[in-house]
Backbone as a chain_set.jsonl record, in Angstrom:
{"seq": "MSAAPRHDLALLHGLLLLLFFCGGADGSEVPPPQNVITKTLNTNYTLSWDWPPGAAGTHAVTFTTQYVPRYQLKFKKKKTNWITACNQTSHRSCDLTRFNLHYLGIFVLQVRATVDGQHSEWAQTEFCPDKEGKTSARLSRNCDVHMLQQRVSTRVSSPQTMKNKVL", "coords": {"N": [[-1.597, -75.507, 56.186], [-1.643, -73.08, 58.694], [-4.091, -71.005, 60.431], [-3.144, -68.412, 60.952], [-0.956, -67.857, 59.06], [-2.507, -67.97, 56.682], [-4.249, -65.851, 57.05], [-2.4, -63.737, 57.054], [-1.436, -64.023, 54.453], [-3.754, -63.488, 52.963], [-4.158, -60.841, 53.702], [-1.842, -59.662, 52.644], [-2.281, -60.216, 49.924], [-4.586, -58.648, 49.515], [-3.529, -56.069, 49.98], [-1.701, -55.903, 47.861], [-3.473, -55.955, 45.667], [-4.833, -53.558, 46.169], [-2.737, -51.679, 45.868], [-2.173, -52.175, 43.173], [-4.55, -51.379, 41.825], [-4.897, -48.765, 42.735], [-2.508, -47.577, 42.243], [-0.381, -46.95, 43.919], [0.802, -45.38, 46.988], [0.083, -42.68, 46.868], [-1.923, -42.632, 45.014], [-1.239, -42.303, 42.391], [0.291, -43.54, 39.58], [1.705, -42.528, 37.553], [4.678, -40.986, 36.913], [5.857, -37.663, 37.718], [6.993, -35.058, 35.422], [10.526, -34.367, 35.157], [13.406, -32.358, 36.102], [12.597, -29.688, 35.361], [12.899, -26.81, 33.536], [13.464, -23.398, 32.421], [14.139, -22.028, 29.264], [15.595, -19.266, 27.844], [15.752, -16.501, 25.584], [16.101, -13.252, 24.924], [12.854, -12.221, 24.744], [11.802, -14.678, 24.283], [10.498, -17.508, 25.527], [10.822, -20.757, 26.737], [9.579, -23.614, 28.228], [11.011, -26.538, 29.427], [11.491, -30.099, 29.965], [12.385, -33.276, 31.437], [11.635, -36.715, 30.815], [11.329, -39.85, 32.214], [12.777, -42.534, 30.421], [10.78, -45.139, 29.175], [8.937, -44.952, 31.232], [6.228, -44.869, 30.774], [5.745, -47.289, 29.775], [4.48, -49.163, 27.129], [2.636, -47.331, 26.417], [1.3, -44.228, 25.15], [2.488, -41.006, 26.07], [1.442, -37.825, 27.168], [1.74, -34.262, 27.668], [0.791, -31.525, 29.718], [0.944, -28.072, 30.04], [0.891, -25.288, 32.194], [0.487, -21.865, 33.33], [0.728, -19.136, 35.69], [0.546, -15.786, 36.911], [2.585, -15.109, 39.7], [1.618, -13.541, 41.836], [-1.116, -14.001, 41.891], [-1.458, -16.352, 43.251], [-1.428, -15.725, 45.873], [-3.894, -14.979, 46.797], [-5.988, -16.49, 48.693], [-8.735, -16.857, 48.919], [-9.752, -16.581, 46.415], [-10.274, -18.415, 43.419], [-7.58, -19.839, 41.697], [-6.658, -18.895, 38.475], [-5.369, -20.75, 36.306], [-3.523, -20.669, 33.308], [-3.628, -22.481, 30.393], [-0.977, -23.424, 28.463], [0.201, -25.319, 26.741], [-1.481, -28.107, 25.653], [-1.867, -31.431, 26.245], [0.393, -32.329, 24.694], [2.889, -34.162, 22.897], [5.45, -33.403, 22.975], [8.545, -32.536, 24.684], [8.708, -30.029, 25.634], [7.495, -26.637, 25.906], [6.546, -23.815, 24.186], [6.378, -20.633, 25.356], [6.306, -18.121, 24.334], [4.293, -16.838, 22.763], [2.483, -15.949, 24.63], [3.254, -13.563, 25.625], [4.602, -12.993, 28.137], [5.244, -10.77, 30.679], [8.283, -9.022, 30.937], [9.217, -8.155, 33.42], [7.702, -9.554, 35.205], [6.767, -12.176, 37.589], [6.362, -15.581, 37.454], [4.569, -18.657, 37.975], [5.171, -21.766, 36.735], [3.876, -24.814, 35.496], [3.875, -28.352, 34.846], [2.495, -31.447, 33.791], [2.29, -35.013, 33.385], [0.391, -37.267, 31.33], [-0.947, -40.446, 31.092], [-2.802, -42.828, 29.524], [-5.188, -41.581, 30.482], [-4.602, -41.174, 33.151], [-3.16, -38.939, 35.449], [-0.064, -37.367, 36.324], [1.447, -35.903, 39.265], [1.666, -32.313, 39.468], [4.568, -30.761, 38.262], [6.387, -28.078, 39.327], [7.812, -24.823, 38.712], [9.343, -21.688, 39.429], [9.44, -18.653, 37.627], [11.221, -15.887, 36.58], [11.572, -13.66, 34.217], [13.225, -11.334, 34.008], [15.352, -11.834, 35.749], [16.28, -14.396, 35.044], [16.447, -14.436, 32.328], [18.212, -14.379, 29.202], [19.823, -12.043, 27.181], [20.152, -10.865, 23.867], [22.364, -8.678, 22.458], [21.885, -7.49, 19.984], [19.154, -7.865, 19.494], [17.726, -7.297, 21.798], [17.29, -4.728, 22.772], [15.446, -1.697, 22.713], [15.848, 1.018, 20.826], [15.788, 4.426, 20.463], [16.46, 7.219, 18.47], [16.704, 10.665, 18.323], [16.717, 13.89, 16.822], [17.109, 16.927, 18.282], [16.948, 20.235, 18.308], [19.661, 20.644, 17.323], [20.89, 18.707, 18.867], [21.566, 15.375, 19.757], [19.351, 12.986, 20.849], [18.977, 10.068, 22.701], [17.331, 6.993, 23.53], [17.399, 4.076, 25.297], [15.97, 1.002, 25.985], [15.039, -1.855, 27.98], [13.754, -5.051, 26.856], [10.231, -5.555, 26.926], [8.048, -7.122, 26.159], [7.563, -9.641, 23.63], [7.275, -8.005, 21.412], [8.413, -5.697, 22.219], [6.673, -4.033, 23.645], [5.168, -2.248, 26.247], [3.126, -3.752, 28.583]], "CA": [[-1.327, -74.138, 56.549], [-2.428, -72.665, 59.853], [-4.973, -69.856, 60.204], [-2.378, -67.159, 60.978], [-0.33, -67.575, 57.768], [-3.54, -67.703, 55.662], [-4.718, -64.478, 57.291], [-1.333, -62.853, 56.574], [-1.409, -64.14, 52.997], [-4.929, -62.785, 52.456], [-3.898, -59.426, 53.904], [-0.841, -59.29, 51.651], [-2.967, -60.248, 48.631], [-5.459, -57.471, 49.483], [-2.685, -54.883, 49.825], [-1.18, -55.898, 46.496], [-4.568, -55.539, 44.78], [-5.073, -52.142, 46.406], [-1.658, -50.947, 45.212], [-2.312, -52.34, 41.727], [-5.653, -50.589, 41.3], [-4.773, -47.361, 43.111], [-1.267, -47.06, 41.687], [0.601, -46.572, 44.926], [0.308, -44.729, 48.187], [-0.496, -41.376, 46.577], [-2.973, -42.787, 44.021], [-0.745, -41.959, 41.066], [1.423, -44.346, 39.129], [2.389, -41.78, 36.508], [5.654, -40.086, 37.543], [5.837, -36.299, 37.165], [8.178, -34.657, 34.66], [11.688, -34.054, 35.99], [14.349, -31.348, 35.587], [11.81, -28.65, 34.693], [13.684, -25.578, 33.434], [13.088, -22.462, 31.363], [15.192, -21.598, 28.348], [15.189, -17.942, 27.399], [16.589, -15.604, 24.8], [15.28, -12.057, 24.799], [11.554, -12.523, 25.346], [11.378, -16.005, 23.831], [10.551, -18.354, 26.712], [10.422, -22.143, 26.51], [9.668, -24.51, 29.377], [11.376, -27.887, 28.981], [11.554, -31.074, 31.043], [12.775, -34.646, 31.097], [10.671, -37.767, 31.125], [12.109, -41.092, 32.296], [12.513, -43.48, 29.33], [10.053, -46.348, 29.555], [8.046, -44.741, 32.382], [4.845, -45.111, 30.356], [5.662, -48.608, 29.144], [4.188, -49.069, 25.691], [1.564, -46.35, 26.244], [1.685, -42.865, 24.765], [2.457, -40.029, 27.145], [1.263, -36.44, 26.749], [2.064, -33.307, 28.72], [0.022, -30.289, 29.765], [1.702, -26.999, 30.691], [0.095, -24.133, 32.596], [1.211, -20.818, 34.051], [-0.061, -18.114, 36.371], [1.38, -14.808, 37.612], [2.746, -15.562, 41.083], [0.811, -12.775, 42.789], [-2.468, -14.553, 41.964], [-1.473, -17.475, 44.192], [-1.498, -15.204, 47.239], [-5.284, -14.766, 47.165], [-6.492, -17.818, 49.067], [-10.19, -16.927, 48.776], [-10.083, -16.615, 44.989], [-9.79, -19.576, 42.666], [-6.475, -19.485, 40.812], [-6.994, -19.088, 37.069], [-4.203, -21.22, 35.559], [-3.664, -20.546, 31.856], [-3.027, -23.623, 29.715], [-0.125, -22.99, 27.356], [0.283, -26.474, 25.85], [-2.426, -29.098, 26.165], [-1.697, -32.812, 25.793], [1.398, -32.421, 23.636], [3.859, -35.247, 23.09], [6.77, -32.778, 23.055], [9.143, -32.38, 26.013], [8.884, -28.59, 25.85], [6.334, -25.804, 25.57], [6.94, -22.45, 23.855], [5.5, -19.677, 26.036], [6.531, -16.815, 23.725], [3.056, -16.222, 22.262], [1.677, -15.435, 25.734], [3.785, -12.238, 25.974], [4.852, -12.867, 29.57], [5.936, -9.505, 30.914], [9.692, -9.212, 31.28], [9.438, -7.868, 34.836], [6.782, -10.353, 36.01], [7.197, -13.438, 38.192], [5.338, -16.554, 37.095], [4.708, -20.056, 38.376], [4.92, -22.629, 35.587], [3.707, -26.2, 35.918], [3.684, -29.334, 33.783], [2.192, -32.793, 34.274], [2.208, -36.06, 32.363], [-0.846, -38.046, 31.289], [-0.824, -41.743, 30.428], [-4.086, -43.546, 29.58], [-6.164, -40.867, 31.304], [-4.105, -40.951, 34.512], [-2.277, -37.776, 35.498], [0.973, -37.272, 37.351], [1.41, -34.674, 40.043], [2.242, -31.193, 38.746], [5.946, -30.354, 38.56], [6.334, -26.622, 39.23], [9.007, -23.995, 38.833], [9.077, -20.262, 39.399], [10.176, -18.051, 36.522], [11.314, -14.427, 36.543], [12.341, -13.371, 33.003], [14.228, -10.304, 34.226], [16.508, -12.408, 36.441], [16.757, -15.63, 34.411], [16.527, -14.293, 30.882], [19.447, -14.001, 28.513], [19.484, -11.109, 26.116], [21.056, -10.689, 22.741], [22.547, -7.227, 22.296], [21.322, -7.04, 18.708], [17.703, -7.952, 19.449], [17.043, -7.105, 23.065], [17.097, -3.343, 23.173], [14.665, -0.786, 21.907], [16.689, 2.217, 20.792], [15.221, 5.536, 19.702], [17.385, 8.338, 18.297], [15.98, 11.852, 17.856], [17.476, 15.132, 16.698], [16.328, 17.973, 18.926], [17.688, 21.504, 18.347], [21.075, 20.359, 17.081], [21.389, 17.735, 19.84], [21.074, 14.021, 19.535], [18.738, 12.402, 22.046], [18.782, 8.621, 22.548], [16.651, 6.281, 24.612], [17.592, 2.634, 25.189], [15.184, 0.34, 27.026], [15.02, -3.318, 27.992], [12.54, -5.6, 26.265], [9.101, -5.736, 27.848], [7.367, -8.291, 25.616], [8.172, -10.075, 22.379], [7.233, -6.906, 20.455], [8.926, -4.545, 22.943], [5.587, -3.172, 24.068], [4.854, -2.325, 27.67], [1.729, -4.195, 28.754]], "C": [[-2.207, -73.761, 57.733], [-3.218, -71.407, 59.518], [-4.185, -68.541, 60.128], [-1.68, -66.889, 59.646], [-1.334, -67.293, 56.657], [-4.048, -66.266, 55.784], [-3.686, -63.48, 56.762], [-1.258, -62.858, 55.051], [-2.586, -63.391, 52.365], [-4.748, -61.269, 52.586], [-2.896, -58.91, 52.875], [-1.462, -59.228, 50.26], [-3.859, -59.013, 48.475], [-4.667, -56.184, 49.289], [-2.114, -54.78, 48.416], [-2.25, -55.469, 45.5], [-4.856, -54.045, 44.924], [-4.001, -51.294, 45.722], [-1.768, -51.01, 43.698], [-3.395, -51.422, 41.172], [-5.556, -49.108, 41.638], [-3.47, -46.757, 42.623], [-0.252, -46.61, 42.706], [-0.029, -45.8, 46.053], [-0.367, -43.399, 47.886], [-1.587, -41.447, 45.502], [-2.529, -42.475, 42.607], [0.43, -42.844, 40.696], [2.19, -43.663, 38.007], [3.383, -40.834, 37.182], [5.586, -38.69, 36.928], [7.07, -36.043, 36.312], [9.291, -34.224, 35.617], [12.541, -32.987, 35.315], [13.632, -30.265, 34.782], [12.6, -27.346, 34.727], [13.111, -24.676, 32.343], [14.337, -22.121, 30.555], [14.732, -20.275, 27.765], [16.229, -17.306, 26.498], [15.703, -14.42, 24.441], [13.936, -12.327, 25.468], [10.957, -13.796, 24.741], [11.581, -16.953, 25.008], [10.038, -19.749, 26.377], [10.616, -22.918, 27.804], [10.016, -25.887, 28.841], [11.54, -28.79, 30.196], [12.032, -32.409, 30.511], [11.659, -35.595, 31.498], [11.444, -39.074, 31.135], [11.776, -42.046, 31.15], [11.809, -44.719, 29.862], [9.088, -46.166, 30.704], [6.587, -45.011, 32.031], [4.68, -46.492, 29.739], [5.458, -48.455, 27.656], [3.115, -48.024, 25.391], [2.124, -44.991, 25.84], [1.576, -41.948, 25.978], [2.284, -38.639, 26.541], [1.506, -35.537, 27.956], [1.184, -32.068, 28.588], [0.817, -29.28, 30.581], [0.769, -25.837, 30.987], [0.986, -23.096, 33.272], [0.22, -19.867, 34.711], [0.914, -17.078, 36.935], [1.413, -15.166, 39.105], [1.845, -14.825, 42.061], [-0.596, -13.341, 42.934], [-2.571, -15.723, 42.937], [-1.612, -17.008, 45.634], [-2.925, -14.996, 47.716], [-5.934, -16.118, 47.441], [-7.996, -17.959, 48.842], [-10.626, -17.01, 47.317], [-9.532, -17.883, 44.356], [-8.694, -19.113, 41.704], [-6.843, -19.843, 39.374], [-5.726, -19.455, 36.287], [-4.499, -21.114, 34.064], [-2.93, -21.71, 31.208], [-2.27, -23.131, 28.492], [0.006, -24.089, 26.311], [-0.585, -27.568, 26.45], [-2.215, -30.439, 25.48], [-0.774, -32.919, 24.577], [2.343, -33.578, 23.927], [5.276, -34.698, 23.214], [7.241, -32.663, 24.498], [9.449, -30.915, 26.299], [7.602, -27.867, 25.43], [6.813, -24.379, 25.358], [5.918, -21.477, 24.454], [5.556, -18.281, 25.411], [5.229, -16.123, 23.339], [2.174, -15.634, 23.362], [2.174, -14.081, 26.24], [3.936, -12.052, 27.479], [5.696, -11.626, 29.808], [7.326, -9.76, 31.472], [9.969, -9.003, 32.77], [8.501, -8.654, 35.752], [7.47, -11.548, 36.649], [6.05, -14.421, 37.995], [5.632, -17.903, 37.73], [4.285, -20.883, 37.168], [4.77, -24.051, 36.108], [3.438, -27.092, 34.716], [3.361, -30.678, 34.44], [2.085, -33.741, 33.09], [0.854, -36.756, 32.466], [-0.584, -39.307, 30.486], [-2.146, -42.472, 30.617], [-5.085, -42.893, 30.522], [-5.74, -40.642, 32.745], [-3.067, -39.841, 34.478], [-1.218, -37.934, 36.583], [0.666, -36.063, 38.233], [2.001, -33.565, 39.163], [3.681, -30.993, 39.2], [6.003, -28.854, 38.311], [7.717, -25.996, 39.305], [8.577, -22.537, 38.782], [9.982, -19.639, 38.34], [10.082, -16.536, 36.575], [12.181, -14.056, 35.335], [13.46, -12.361, 33.203], [15.5, -10.875, 34.857], [17.121, -13.592, 35.687], [17.001, -15.494, 32.916], [17.91, -13.915, 30.396], [19.045, -13.09, 27.375], [20.577, -11.068, 25.073], [21.16, -9.196, 22.491], [21.873, -6.709, 21.033], [19.798, -6.968, 18.754], [17.001, -7.465, 20.702], [16.705, -5.664, 23.402], [16.23, -2.587, 22.181], [15.409, 0.545, 21.954], [16.026, 3.255, 19.895], [16.25, 6.66, 19.65], [16.593, 9.507, 17.699], [16.943, 13.04, 17.785], [16.602, 16.235, 17.266], [17.206, 19.206, 19.086], [19.2, 21.276, 18.334], [21.703, 19.462, 18.164], [20.78, 16.379, 19.507], [20.559, 13.469, 20.868], [18.521, 10.91, 21.788], [18.072, 8.064, 23.767], [16.811, 4.789, 24.348], [16.812, 1.985, 26.32], [15.261, -1.174, 26.88], [13.746, -3.823, 27.336], [11.463, -5.787, 27.313], [8.277, -6.962, 27.445], [8.049, -8.632, 24.307], [8.238, -8.932, 21.356], [7.718, -5.603, 21.08], [7.843, -3.534, 23.29], [5.391, -3.354, 25.565], [3.395, -2.707, 27.788], [1.004, -3.361, 29.762]], "O": [[-3.392, -74.094, 57.76], [-3.038, -70.816, 58.453], [-4.518, -67.661, 59.335], [-1.797, -65.777, 59.131], [-1.065, -66.474, 55.778], [-4.249, -65.566, 54.792], [-4.041, -62.501, 56.105], [-1.042, -61.816, 54.433], [-2.42, -62.732, 51.339], [-5.134, -60.51, 51.697], [-3.088, -57.837, 52.302], [-1.201, -58.294, 49.502], [-3.88, -58.4, 47.407], [-5.077, -55.308, 48.528], [-2.054, -53.691, 47.844], [-1.965, -54.7, 44.582], [-5.093, -53.352, 43.935], [-4.32, -50.301, 45.068], [-1.493, -50.027, 43.01], [-3.182, -50.757, 40.158], [-6.081, -48.276, 40.9], [-3.338, -45.534, 42.591], [0.693, -45.914, 42.334], [-1.241, -45.588, 46.078], [-1.306, -43.022, 48.586], [-2.125, -40.409, 45.116], [-3.364, -42.389, 41.707], [1.435, -42.895, 41.406], [3.218, -44.171, 37.56], [2.972, -39.964, 37.95], [5.288, -38.551, 35.742], [8.082, -36.73, 36.458], [9.032, -33.777, 36.734], [12.416, -32.741, 34.115], [14.021, -29.964, 33.654], [12.932, -26.837, 35.798], [12.377, -25.126, 31.464], [15.43, -21.951, 31.096], [13.618, -20.167, 27.253], [17.428, -17.546, 26.637], [14.694, -14.563, 23.751], [13.898, -12.636, 26.659], [9.737, -13.956, 24.7], [12.713, -17.175, 25.439], [8.959, -19.905, 25.807], [11.691, -22.883, 28.404], [9.383, -26.359, 27.897], [11.707, -28.311, 31.318], [12.078, -32.641, 29.303], [10.858, -35.315, 32.39], [12.145, -39.384, 30.172], [10.602, -42.342, 30.927], [12.206, -45.278, 30.884], [8.465, -47.139, 31.127], [5.794, -45.349, 32.91], [3.607, -46.831, 29.24], [6.178, -47.706, 26.996], [2.726, -47.851, 24.236], [3.267, -44.653, 26.148], [0.679, -42.1, 26.807], [2.903, -38.313, 25.528], [1.482, -35.982, 29.104], [0.876, -31.625, 27.482], [1.302, -29.587, 31.67], [-0.041, -25.447, 30.146], [2.089, -23.404, 33.726], [-0.953, -19.802, 34.344], [1.997, -17.444, 37.391], [0.38, -15.486, 39.694], [1.356, -15.423, 43.02], [-1.214, -13.184, 43.987], [-3.665, -16.047, 43.398], [-1.885, -17.815, 46.523], [-3.155, -14.85, 48.917], [-6.375, -16.803, 46.518], [-8.482, -19.063, 48.599], [-11.734, -17.454, 47.018], [-8.456, -18.357, 44.719], [-8.859, -18.124, 40.989], [-7.284, -20.958, 39.095], [-5.089, -18.592, 35.683], [-5.6, -21.436, 33.618], [-1.738, -21.905, 31.449], [-2.842, -22.504, 27.6], [-0.071, -23.813, 25.113], [-0.438, -27.914, 27.622], [-2.372, -30.553, 24.264], [-1.126, -33.525, 23.565], [2.565, -33.927, 25.087], [6.203, -35.446, 23.524], [6.432, -32.689, 25.425], [10.329, -30.595, 27.098], [6.759, -28.404, 24.711], [7.421, -23.792, 26.253], [4.741, -21.502, 24.096], [4.918, -17.356, 25.913], [5.084, -14.923, 23.572], [1.225, -14.905, 23.072], [1.598, -13.512, 27.167], [3.452, -11.066, 28.035], [6.751, -11.461, 29.195], [7.52, -10.596, 32.355], [10.878, -9.628, 33.317], [8.509, -8.436, 36.963], [8.6, -11.892, 36.304], [4.903, -14.124, 38.33], [6.785, -18.249, 37.99], [3.182, -20.722, 36.646], [5.455, -24.448, 37.05], [2.862, -26.667, 33.715], [3.886, -31.004, 35.504], [1.826, -33.332, 31.958], [0.253, -36.827, 33.538], [-0.076, -39.261, 29.365], [-2.567, -42.708, 31.749], [-5.76, -43.587, 31.284], [-6.455, -39.977, 33.494], [-2.207, -39.802, 33.598], [-1.454, -38.553, 37.62], [-0.266, -35.304, 37.966], [2.747, -33.845, 38.225], [3.973, -31.051, 40.395], [5.702, -28.398, 37.208], [8.652, -26.557, 39.876], [7.568, -22.198, 38.164], [11.134, -20.039, 38.176], [8.987, -15.974, 36.611], [13.407, -14.13, 35.421], [14.537, -12.514, 32.627], [16.604, -10.44, 34.528], [18.339, -13.769, 35.691], [17.674, -16.326, 32.308], [18.671, -13.229, 31.08], [18.051, -13.331, 26.689], [21.762, -11.219, 25.37], [20.143, -8.521, 22.328], [21.345, -5.597, 21.025], [19.207, -6.096, 18.117], [15.792, -7.239, 20.676], [15.871, -5.431, 24.277], [16.284, -2.817, 20.973], [15.573, 1.126, 23.026], [15.74, 2.997, 18.725], [16.843, 7.012, 20.67], [15.899, 9.349, 16.694], [17.862, 13.162, 18.595], [15.487, 16.457, 16.794], [18.114, 19.215, 19.917], [19.909, 21.687, 19.253], [22.921, 19.471, 18.344], [19.644, 16.27, 19.044], [21.262, 13.493, 21.878], [17.944, 10.534, 20.767], [18.191, 8.584, 24.876], [16.406, 4.294, 23.296], [16.965, 2.365, 27.481], [15.515, -1.699, 25.795], [12.757, -3.093, 27.268], [11.753, -6.138, 28.457], [7.86, -7.743, 28.3], [9.015, -7.974, 23.919], [9.149, -8.893, 20.528], [7.469, -4.525, 20.541], [8.069, -2.325, 23.236], [5.441, -4.47, 26.081], [2.527, -2.081, 27.181], [-0.175, -3.597, 30.025]]}, "num_chains": 1, "name": "protein.A"}
C-alpha cells in the first residue's frame, strides 16, 4: 500500500471514530420525538408524540415535557423559566390539565427523548387553547341564571381553566 491510501484510510478511520463517539454531526444520536400535537377537550390538554420504533435499540427511552407562556420567550435578557410537566416518563403523551393553562393564553410546549443519559433535541409546538381547543356543550360553559325583579338574567361564559375560574 502506498502512503496516500494509508493516509486516506487513517483519516477515514478517525472520522468514523469521531462519528461513533460524538453521535453524528450535531453531537446527538437520539432522534427527537415526531408528530408532536395537542389533544384537547374543554380545558383538558394532552401533548402527544410519536417515537420511531427501534430508535433506541434495546435501551429504554424516556421523555421530558416542558411548557412556557409564549410571551416569556420575548425577553432575551431574562432566563426563560420552562416548567417541567412530565419528567422522564415512558409514555408517549403528557397530561397538562393539572397545570390549569389559561384558555386564552398562548404556550410553547416542548418534548425530548432520553436514552442512556443522552438527550435528543427538543421538539416544539405552539399551543393556543382558545383556537385549537374543542369544547363539549355540556361541560364547556359556565351558566348562571338569576331571578331579578320578575326577570330572568342569564350569563354564559367560556371555560377559563379546568374549574372554570379566571386566573
